[in-house]
PDB file of C-alpha atoms in Angstrom:
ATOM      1  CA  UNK A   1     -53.472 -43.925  58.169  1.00 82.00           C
ATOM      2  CA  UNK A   2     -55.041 -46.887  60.144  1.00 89.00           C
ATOM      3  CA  UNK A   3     -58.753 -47.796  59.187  1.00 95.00           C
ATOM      4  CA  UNK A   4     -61.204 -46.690  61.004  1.00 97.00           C
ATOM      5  CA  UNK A   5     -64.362 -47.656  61.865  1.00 97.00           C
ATOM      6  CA  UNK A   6     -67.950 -46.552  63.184  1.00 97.00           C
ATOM      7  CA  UNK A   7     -71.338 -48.627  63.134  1.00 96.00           C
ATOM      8  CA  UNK A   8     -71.575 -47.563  59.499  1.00 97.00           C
ATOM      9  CA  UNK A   9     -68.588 -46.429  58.080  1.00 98.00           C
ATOM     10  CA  UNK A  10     -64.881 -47.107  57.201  1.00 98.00           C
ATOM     11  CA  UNK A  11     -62.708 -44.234  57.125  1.00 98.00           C
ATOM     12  CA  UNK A  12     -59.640 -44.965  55.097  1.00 98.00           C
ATOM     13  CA  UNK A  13     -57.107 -43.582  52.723  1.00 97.00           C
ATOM     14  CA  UNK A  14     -58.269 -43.024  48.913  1.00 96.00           C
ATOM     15  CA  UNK A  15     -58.031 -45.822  46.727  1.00 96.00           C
ATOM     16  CA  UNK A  16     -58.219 -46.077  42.493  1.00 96.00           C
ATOM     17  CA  UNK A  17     -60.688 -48.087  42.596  1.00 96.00           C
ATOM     18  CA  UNK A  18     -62.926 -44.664  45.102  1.00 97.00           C
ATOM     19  CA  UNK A  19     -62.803 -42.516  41.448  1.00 96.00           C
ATOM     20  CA  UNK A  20     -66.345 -43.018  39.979  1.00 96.00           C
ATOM     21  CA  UNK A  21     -67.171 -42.276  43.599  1.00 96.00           C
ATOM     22  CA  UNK A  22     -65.288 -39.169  43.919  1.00 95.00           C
ATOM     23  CA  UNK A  23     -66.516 -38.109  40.765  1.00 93.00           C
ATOM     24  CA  UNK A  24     -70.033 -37.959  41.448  1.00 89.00           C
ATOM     25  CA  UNK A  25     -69.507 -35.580  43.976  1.00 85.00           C
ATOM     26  CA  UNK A  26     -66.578 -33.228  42.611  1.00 86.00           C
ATOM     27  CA  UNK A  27     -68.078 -33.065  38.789  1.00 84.00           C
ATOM     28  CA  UNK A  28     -70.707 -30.194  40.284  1.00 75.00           C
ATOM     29  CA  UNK A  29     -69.570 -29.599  44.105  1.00 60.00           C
ATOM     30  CA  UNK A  30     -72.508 -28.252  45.849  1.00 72.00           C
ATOM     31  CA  UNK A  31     -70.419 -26.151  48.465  1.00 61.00           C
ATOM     32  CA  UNK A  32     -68.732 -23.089  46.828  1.00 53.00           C
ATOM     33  CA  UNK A  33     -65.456 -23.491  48.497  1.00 54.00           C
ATOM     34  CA  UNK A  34     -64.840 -26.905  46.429  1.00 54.00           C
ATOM     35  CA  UNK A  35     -65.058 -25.378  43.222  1.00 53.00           C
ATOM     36  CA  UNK A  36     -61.434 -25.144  42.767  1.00 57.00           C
ATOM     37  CA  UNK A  37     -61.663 -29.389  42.927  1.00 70.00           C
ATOM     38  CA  UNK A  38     -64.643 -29.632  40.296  1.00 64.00           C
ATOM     39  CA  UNK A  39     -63.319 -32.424  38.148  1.00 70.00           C
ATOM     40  CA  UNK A  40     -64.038 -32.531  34.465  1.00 82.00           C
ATOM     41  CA  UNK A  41     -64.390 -36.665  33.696  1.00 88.00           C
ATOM     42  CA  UNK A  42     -63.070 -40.213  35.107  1.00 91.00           C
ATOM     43  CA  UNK A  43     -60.043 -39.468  34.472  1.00 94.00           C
ATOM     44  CA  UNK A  44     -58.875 -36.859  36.458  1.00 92.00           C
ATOM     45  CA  UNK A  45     -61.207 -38.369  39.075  1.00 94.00           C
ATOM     46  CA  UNK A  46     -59.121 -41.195  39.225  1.00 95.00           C
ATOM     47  CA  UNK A  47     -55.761 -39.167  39.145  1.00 94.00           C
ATOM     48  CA  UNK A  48     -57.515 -37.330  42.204  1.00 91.00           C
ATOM     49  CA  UNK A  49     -58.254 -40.332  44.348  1.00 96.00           C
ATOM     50  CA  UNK A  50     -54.527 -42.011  43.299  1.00 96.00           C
ATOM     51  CA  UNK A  51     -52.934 -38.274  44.429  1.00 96.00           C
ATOM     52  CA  UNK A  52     -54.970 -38.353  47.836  1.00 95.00           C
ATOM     53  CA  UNK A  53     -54.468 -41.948  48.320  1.00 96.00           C
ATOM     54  CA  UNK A  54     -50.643 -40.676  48.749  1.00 94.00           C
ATOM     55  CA  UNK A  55     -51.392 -38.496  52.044  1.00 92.00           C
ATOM     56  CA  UNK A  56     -53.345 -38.940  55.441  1.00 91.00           C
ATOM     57  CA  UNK A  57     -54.679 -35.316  54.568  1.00 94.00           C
ATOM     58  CA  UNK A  58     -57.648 -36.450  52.811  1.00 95.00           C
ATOM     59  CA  UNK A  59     -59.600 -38.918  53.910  1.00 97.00           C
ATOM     60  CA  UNK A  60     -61.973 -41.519  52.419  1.00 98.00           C
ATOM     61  CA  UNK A  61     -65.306 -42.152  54.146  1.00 98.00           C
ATOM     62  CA  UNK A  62     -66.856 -45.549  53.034  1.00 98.00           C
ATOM     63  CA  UNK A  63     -70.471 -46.871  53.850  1.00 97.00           C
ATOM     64  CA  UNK A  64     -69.911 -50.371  54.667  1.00 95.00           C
ATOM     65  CA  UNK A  65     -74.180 -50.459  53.877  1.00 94.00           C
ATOM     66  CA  UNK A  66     -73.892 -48.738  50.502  1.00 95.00           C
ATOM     67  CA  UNK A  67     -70.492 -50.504  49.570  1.00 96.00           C
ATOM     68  CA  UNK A  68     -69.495 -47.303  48.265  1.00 96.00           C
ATOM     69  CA  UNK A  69     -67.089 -44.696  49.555  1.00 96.00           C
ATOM     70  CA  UNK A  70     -69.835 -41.630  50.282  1.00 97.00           C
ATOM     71  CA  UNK A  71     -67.707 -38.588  50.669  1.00 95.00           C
ATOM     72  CA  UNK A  72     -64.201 -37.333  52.203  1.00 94.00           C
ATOM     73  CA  UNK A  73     -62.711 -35.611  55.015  1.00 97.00           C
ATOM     74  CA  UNK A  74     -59.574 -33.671  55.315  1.00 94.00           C
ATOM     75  CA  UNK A  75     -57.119 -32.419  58.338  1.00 96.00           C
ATOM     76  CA  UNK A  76     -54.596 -30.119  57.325  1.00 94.00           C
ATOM     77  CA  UNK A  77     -51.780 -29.217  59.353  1.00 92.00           C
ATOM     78  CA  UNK A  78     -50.732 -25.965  60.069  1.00 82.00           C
ATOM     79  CA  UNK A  79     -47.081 -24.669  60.438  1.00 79.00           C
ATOM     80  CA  UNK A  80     -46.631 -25.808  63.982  1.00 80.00           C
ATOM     81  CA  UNK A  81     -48.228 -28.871  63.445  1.00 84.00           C
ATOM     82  CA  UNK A  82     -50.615 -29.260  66.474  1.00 93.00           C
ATOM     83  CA  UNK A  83     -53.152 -27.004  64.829  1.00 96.00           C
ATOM     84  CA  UNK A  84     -55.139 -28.531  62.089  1.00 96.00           C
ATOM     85  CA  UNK A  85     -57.931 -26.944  59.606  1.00 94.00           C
ATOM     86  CA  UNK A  86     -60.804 -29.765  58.863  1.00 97.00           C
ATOM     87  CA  UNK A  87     -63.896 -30.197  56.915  1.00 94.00           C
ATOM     88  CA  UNK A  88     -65.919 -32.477  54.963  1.00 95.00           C
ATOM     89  CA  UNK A  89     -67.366 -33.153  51.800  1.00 91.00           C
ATOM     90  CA  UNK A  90     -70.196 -35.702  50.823  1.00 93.00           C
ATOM     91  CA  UNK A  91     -71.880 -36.790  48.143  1.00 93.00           C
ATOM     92  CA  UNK A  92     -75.882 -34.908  48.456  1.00 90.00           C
ATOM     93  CA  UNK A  93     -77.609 -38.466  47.513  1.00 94.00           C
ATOM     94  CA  UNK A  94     -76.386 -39.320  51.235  1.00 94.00           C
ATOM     95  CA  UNK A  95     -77.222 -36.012  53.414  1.00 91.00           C
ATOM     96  CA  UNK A  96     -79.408 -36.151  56.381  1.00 93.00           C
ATOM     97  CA  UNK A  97     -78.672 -39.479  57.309  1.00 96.00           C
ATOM     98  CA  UNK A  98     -75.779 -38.372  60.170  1.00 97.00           C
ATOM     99  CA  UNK A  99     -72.745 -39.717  58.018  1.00 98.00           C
ATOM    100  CA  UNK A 100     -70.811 -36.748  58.091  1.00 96.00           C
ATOM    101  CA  UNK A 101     -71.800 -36.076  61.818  1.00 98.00           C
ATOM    102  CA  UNK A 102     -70.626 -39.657  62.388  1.00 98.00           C
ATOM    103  CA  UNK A 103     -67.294 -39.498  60.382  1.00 98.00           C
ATOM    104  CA  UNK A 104     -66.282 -36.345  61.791  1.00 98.00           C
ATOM    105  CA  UNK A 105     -66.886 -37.223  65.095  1.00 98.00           C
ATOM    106  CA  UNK A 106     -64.533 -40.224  64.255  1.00 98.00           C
ATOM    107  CA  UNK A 107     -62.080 -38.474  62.791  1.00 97.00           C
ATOM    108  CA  UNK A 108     -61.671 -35.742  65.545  1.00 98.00           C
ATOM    109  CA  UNK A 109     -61.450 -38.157  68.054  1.00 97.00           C
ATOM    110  CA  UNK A 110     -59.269 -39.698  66.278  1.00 96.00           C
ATOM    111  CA  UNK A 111     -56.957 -36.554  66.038  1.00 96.00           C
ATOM    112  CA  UNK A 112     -57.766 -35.705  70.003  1.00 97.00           C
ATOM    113  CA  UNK A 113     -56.610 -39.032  71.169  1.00 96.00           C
ATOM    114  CA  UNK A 114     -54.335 -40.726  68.741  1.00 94.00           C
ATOM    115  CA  UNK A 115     -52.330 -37.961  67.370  1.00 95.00           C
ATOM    116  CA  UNK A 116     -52.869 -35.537  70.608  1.00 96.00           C
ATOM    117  CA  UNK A 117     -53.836 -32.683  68.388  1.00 97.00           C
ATOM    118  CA  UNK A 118     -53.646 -29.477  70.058  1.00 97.00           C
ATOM    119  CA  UNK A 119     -56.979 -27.722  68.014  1.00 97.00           C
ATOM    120  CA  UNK A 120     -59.240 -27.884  65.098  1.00 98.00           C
ATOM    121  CA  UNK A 121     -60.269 -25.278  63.476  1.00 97.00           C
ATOM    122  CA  UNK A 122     -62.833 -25.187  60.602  1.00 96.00           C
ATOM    123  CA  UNK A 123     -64.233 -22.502  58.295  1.00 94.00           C
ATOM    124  CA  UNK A 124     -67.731 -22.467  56.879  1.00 94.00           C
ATOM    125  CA  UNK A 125     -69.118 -20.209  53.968  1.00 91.00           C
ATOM    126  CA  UNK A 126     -71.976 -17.683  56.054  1.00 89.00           C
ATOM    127  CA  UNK A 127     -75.028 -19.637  53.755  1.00 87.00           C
ATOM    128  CA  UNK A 128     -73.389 -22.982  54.720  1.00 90.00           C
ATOM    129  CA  UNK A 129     -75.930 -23.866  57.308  1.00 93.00           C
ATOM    130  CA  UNK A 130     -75.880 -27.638  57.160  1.00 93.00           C
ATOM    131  CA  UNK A 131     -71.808 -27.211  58.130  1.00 93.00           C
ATOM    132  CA  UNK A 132     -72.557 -24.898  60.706  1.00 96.00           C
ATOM    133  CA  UNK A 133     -74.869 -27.086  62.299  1.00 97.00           C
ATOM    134  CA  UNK A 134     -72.450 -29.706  61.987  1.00 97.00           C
ATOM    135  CA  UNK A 135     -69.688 -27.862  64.120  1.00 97.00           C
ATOM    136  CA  UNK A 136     -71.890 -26.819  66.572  1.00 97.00           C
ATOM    137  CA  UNK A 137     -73.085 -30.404  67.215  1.00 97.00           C
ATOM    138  CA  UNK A 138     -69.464 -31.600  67.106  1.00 98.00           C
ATOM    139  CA  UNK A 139     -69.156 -29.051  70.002  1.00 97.00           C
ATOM    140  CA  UNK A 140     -67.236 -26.775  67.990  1.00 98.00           C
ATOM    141  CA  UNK A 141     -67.353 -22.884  68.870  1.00 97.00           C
ATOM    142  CA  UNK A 142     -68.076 -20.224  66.578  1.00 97.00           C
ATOM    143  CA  UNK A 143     -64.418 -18.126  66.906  1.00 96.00           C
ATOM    144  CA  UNK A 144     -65.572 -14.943  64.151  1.00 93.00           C
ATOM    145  CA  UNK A 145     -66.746 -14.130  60.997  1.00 92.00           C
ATOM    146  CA  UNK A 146     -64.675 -12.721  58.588  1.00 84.00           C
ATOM    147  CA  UNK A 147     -66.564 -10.463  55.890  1.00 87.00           C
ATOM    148  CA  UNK A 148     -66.278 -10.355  52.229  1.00 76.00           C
ATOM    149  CA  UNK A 149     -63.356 -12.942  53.203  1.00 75.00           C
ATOM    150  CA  UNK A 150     -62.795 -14.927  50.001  1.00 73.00           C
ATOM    151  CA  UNK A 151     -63.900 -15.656  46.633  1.00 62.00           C
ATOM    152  CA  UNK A 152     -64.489 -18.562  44.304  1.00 68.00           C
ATOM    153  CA  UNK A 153     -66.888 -17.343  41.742  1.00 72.00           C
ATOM    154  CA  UNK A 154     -67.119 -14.526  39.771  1.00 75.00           C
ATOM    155  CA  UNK A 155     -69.808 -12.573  38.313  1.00 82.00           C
ATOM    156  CA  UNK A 156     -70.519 -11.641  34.523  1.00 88.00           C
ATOM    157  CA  UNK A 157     -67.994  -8.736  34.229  1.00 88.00           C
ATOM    158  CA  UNK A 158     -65.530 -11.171  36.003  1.00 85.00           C
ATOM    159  CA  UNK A 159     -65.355  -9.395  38.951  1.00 86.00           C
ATOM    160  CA  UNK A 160     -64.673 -11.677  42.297  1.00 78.00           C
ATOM    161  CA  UNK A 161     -67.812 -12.471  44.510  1.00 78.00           C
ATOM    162  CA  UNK A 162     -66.436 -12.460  48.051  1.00 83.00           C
ATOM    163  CA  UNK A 163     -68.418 -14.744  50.674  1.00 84.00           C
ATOM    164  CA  UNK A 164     -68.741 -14.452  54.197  1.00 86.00           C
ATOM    165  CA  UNK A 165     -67.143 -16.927  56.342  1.00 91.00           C
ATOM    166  CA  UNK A 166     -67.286 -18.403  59.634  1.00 93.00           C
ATOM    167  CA  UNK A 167     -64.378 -19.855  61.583  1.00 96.00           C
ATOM    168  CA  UNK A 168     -65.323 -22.445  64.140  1.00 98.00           C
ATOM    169  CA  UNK A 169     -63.062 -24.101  66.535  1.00 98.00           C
ATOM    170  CA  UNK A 170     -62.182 -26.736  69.274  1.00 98.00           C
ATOM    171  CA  UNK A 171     -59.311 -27.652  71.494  1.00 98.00           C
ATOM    172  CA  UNK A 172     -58.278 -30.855  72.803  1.00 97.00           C
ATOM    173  CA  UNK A 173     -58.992 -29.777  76.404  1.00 97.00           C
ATOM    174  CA  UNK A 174     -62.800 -29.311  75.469  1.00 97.00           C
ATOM    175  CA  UNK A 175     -63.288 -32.314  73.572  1.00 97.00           C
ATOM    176  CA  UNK A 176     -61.894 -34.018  76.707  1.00 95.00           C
ATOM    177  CA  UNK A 177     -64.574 -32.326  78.578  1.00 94.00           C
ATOM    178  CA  UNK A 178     -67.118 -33.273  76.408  1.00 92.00           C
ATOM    179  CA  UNK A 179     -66.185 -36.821  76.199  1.00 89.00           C
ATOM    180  CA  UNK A 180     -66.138 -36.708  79.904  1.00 87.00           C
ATOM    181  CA  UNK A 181     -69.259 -35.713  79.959  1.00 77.00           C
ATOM    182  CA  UNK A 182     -70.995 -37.755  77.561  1.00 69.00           C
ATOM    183  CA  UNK A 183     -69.468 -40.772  79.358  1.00 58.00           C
ATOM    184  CA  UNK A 184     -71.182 -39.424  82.529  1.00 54.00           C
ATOM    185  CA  UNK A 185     -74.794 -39.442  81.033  1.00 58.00           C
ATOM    186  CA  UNK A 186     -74.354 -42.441  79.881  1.00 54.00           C
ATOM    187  CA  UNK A 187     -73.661 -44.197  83.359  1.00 48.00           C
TER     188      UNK A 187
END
């Protein structure tokens, strides 16, 4: 993908040199739905950021203040291809500061306007409430929640513990309209 960039970030493909980066966030994710991409030491970290470098699915979000990369983003297609499932991931030492408000932002318009995705579609654990803020302020819609929906824990019998989860969602047509808009309070 083509760099791109905000007042304070880069976004960019994964690099080799993003690992120790990547690491500090995926050795303990906070979020429950990246436990499946907990990585054990430096070297699968790097392995990870070389096998993500490969793709435009993930993508790398880099402070240009921190000179570090902070956290990721990904956009997955669906099978029709206009339709794409997104969501973010960030290192905690950086929350509250509006990075992943201001690399999402980036990266949908991106996806709006460049690549003339058709929708985005998110979902976010029930006790998530940092991500659900995030959609909402993105402009995002709260589509349904789907109960006992999926697991990625278990408890001490090993029996699954299902979360709750929220699917959020935004078309092209109402990003438009909120870009519209946005440029109209500004004038």
């Amino acid at each position: 993908m083509e760099e791109i960039r905000t007042d304070r970030l880069v976004l960019r493909n994964f690099q080799a040199a993003d690992a120790q980066d990547l690491f500090s966030y995926l050795r303990d994710p906070r979020p429950s739905c990246f436990f499946s991409q907990r990585l054990q030491n430096l070297d699968e970290a790097e392995a990870e950021a070389i096998k993500r470098g490969g793709s435009d699915e993930y993508i790398a979000v880099y402070s240009s203040e921190h000179r570090r990369m902070i956290g990721d983003l990904f956009a997955t297609a669906d099978e029709e291809g206009d339709t794409l499932s997104v969501g973010w991931n960030f290192n905690s030492d950086y929350a509250g500061r509006g990075y992943a408000y201001e690399a999402a932002r980036a990266m949908f318009r991106w996806l709006f306007d460049e690549r003339q995705i058709r929708r985005l579609y998110a979902y976010v654990e029930d006790n998530n409430l940092a991500s659900q803020r995030l959609c909402e302020k993105l402009g995002m819609r709260r589509e349904g929640l789907f109960l006992e929906f999926i697991s990625f824990t278990k408890d001490e019998a090993g029996h699954p513990l299902y979360e709750n989860t929220m699917q959020y969602a935004l078309l092209r047509r109402e990003w438009q309209h909120q870009m519209r808009g946005s440029v109209d309070k500004e004038a």
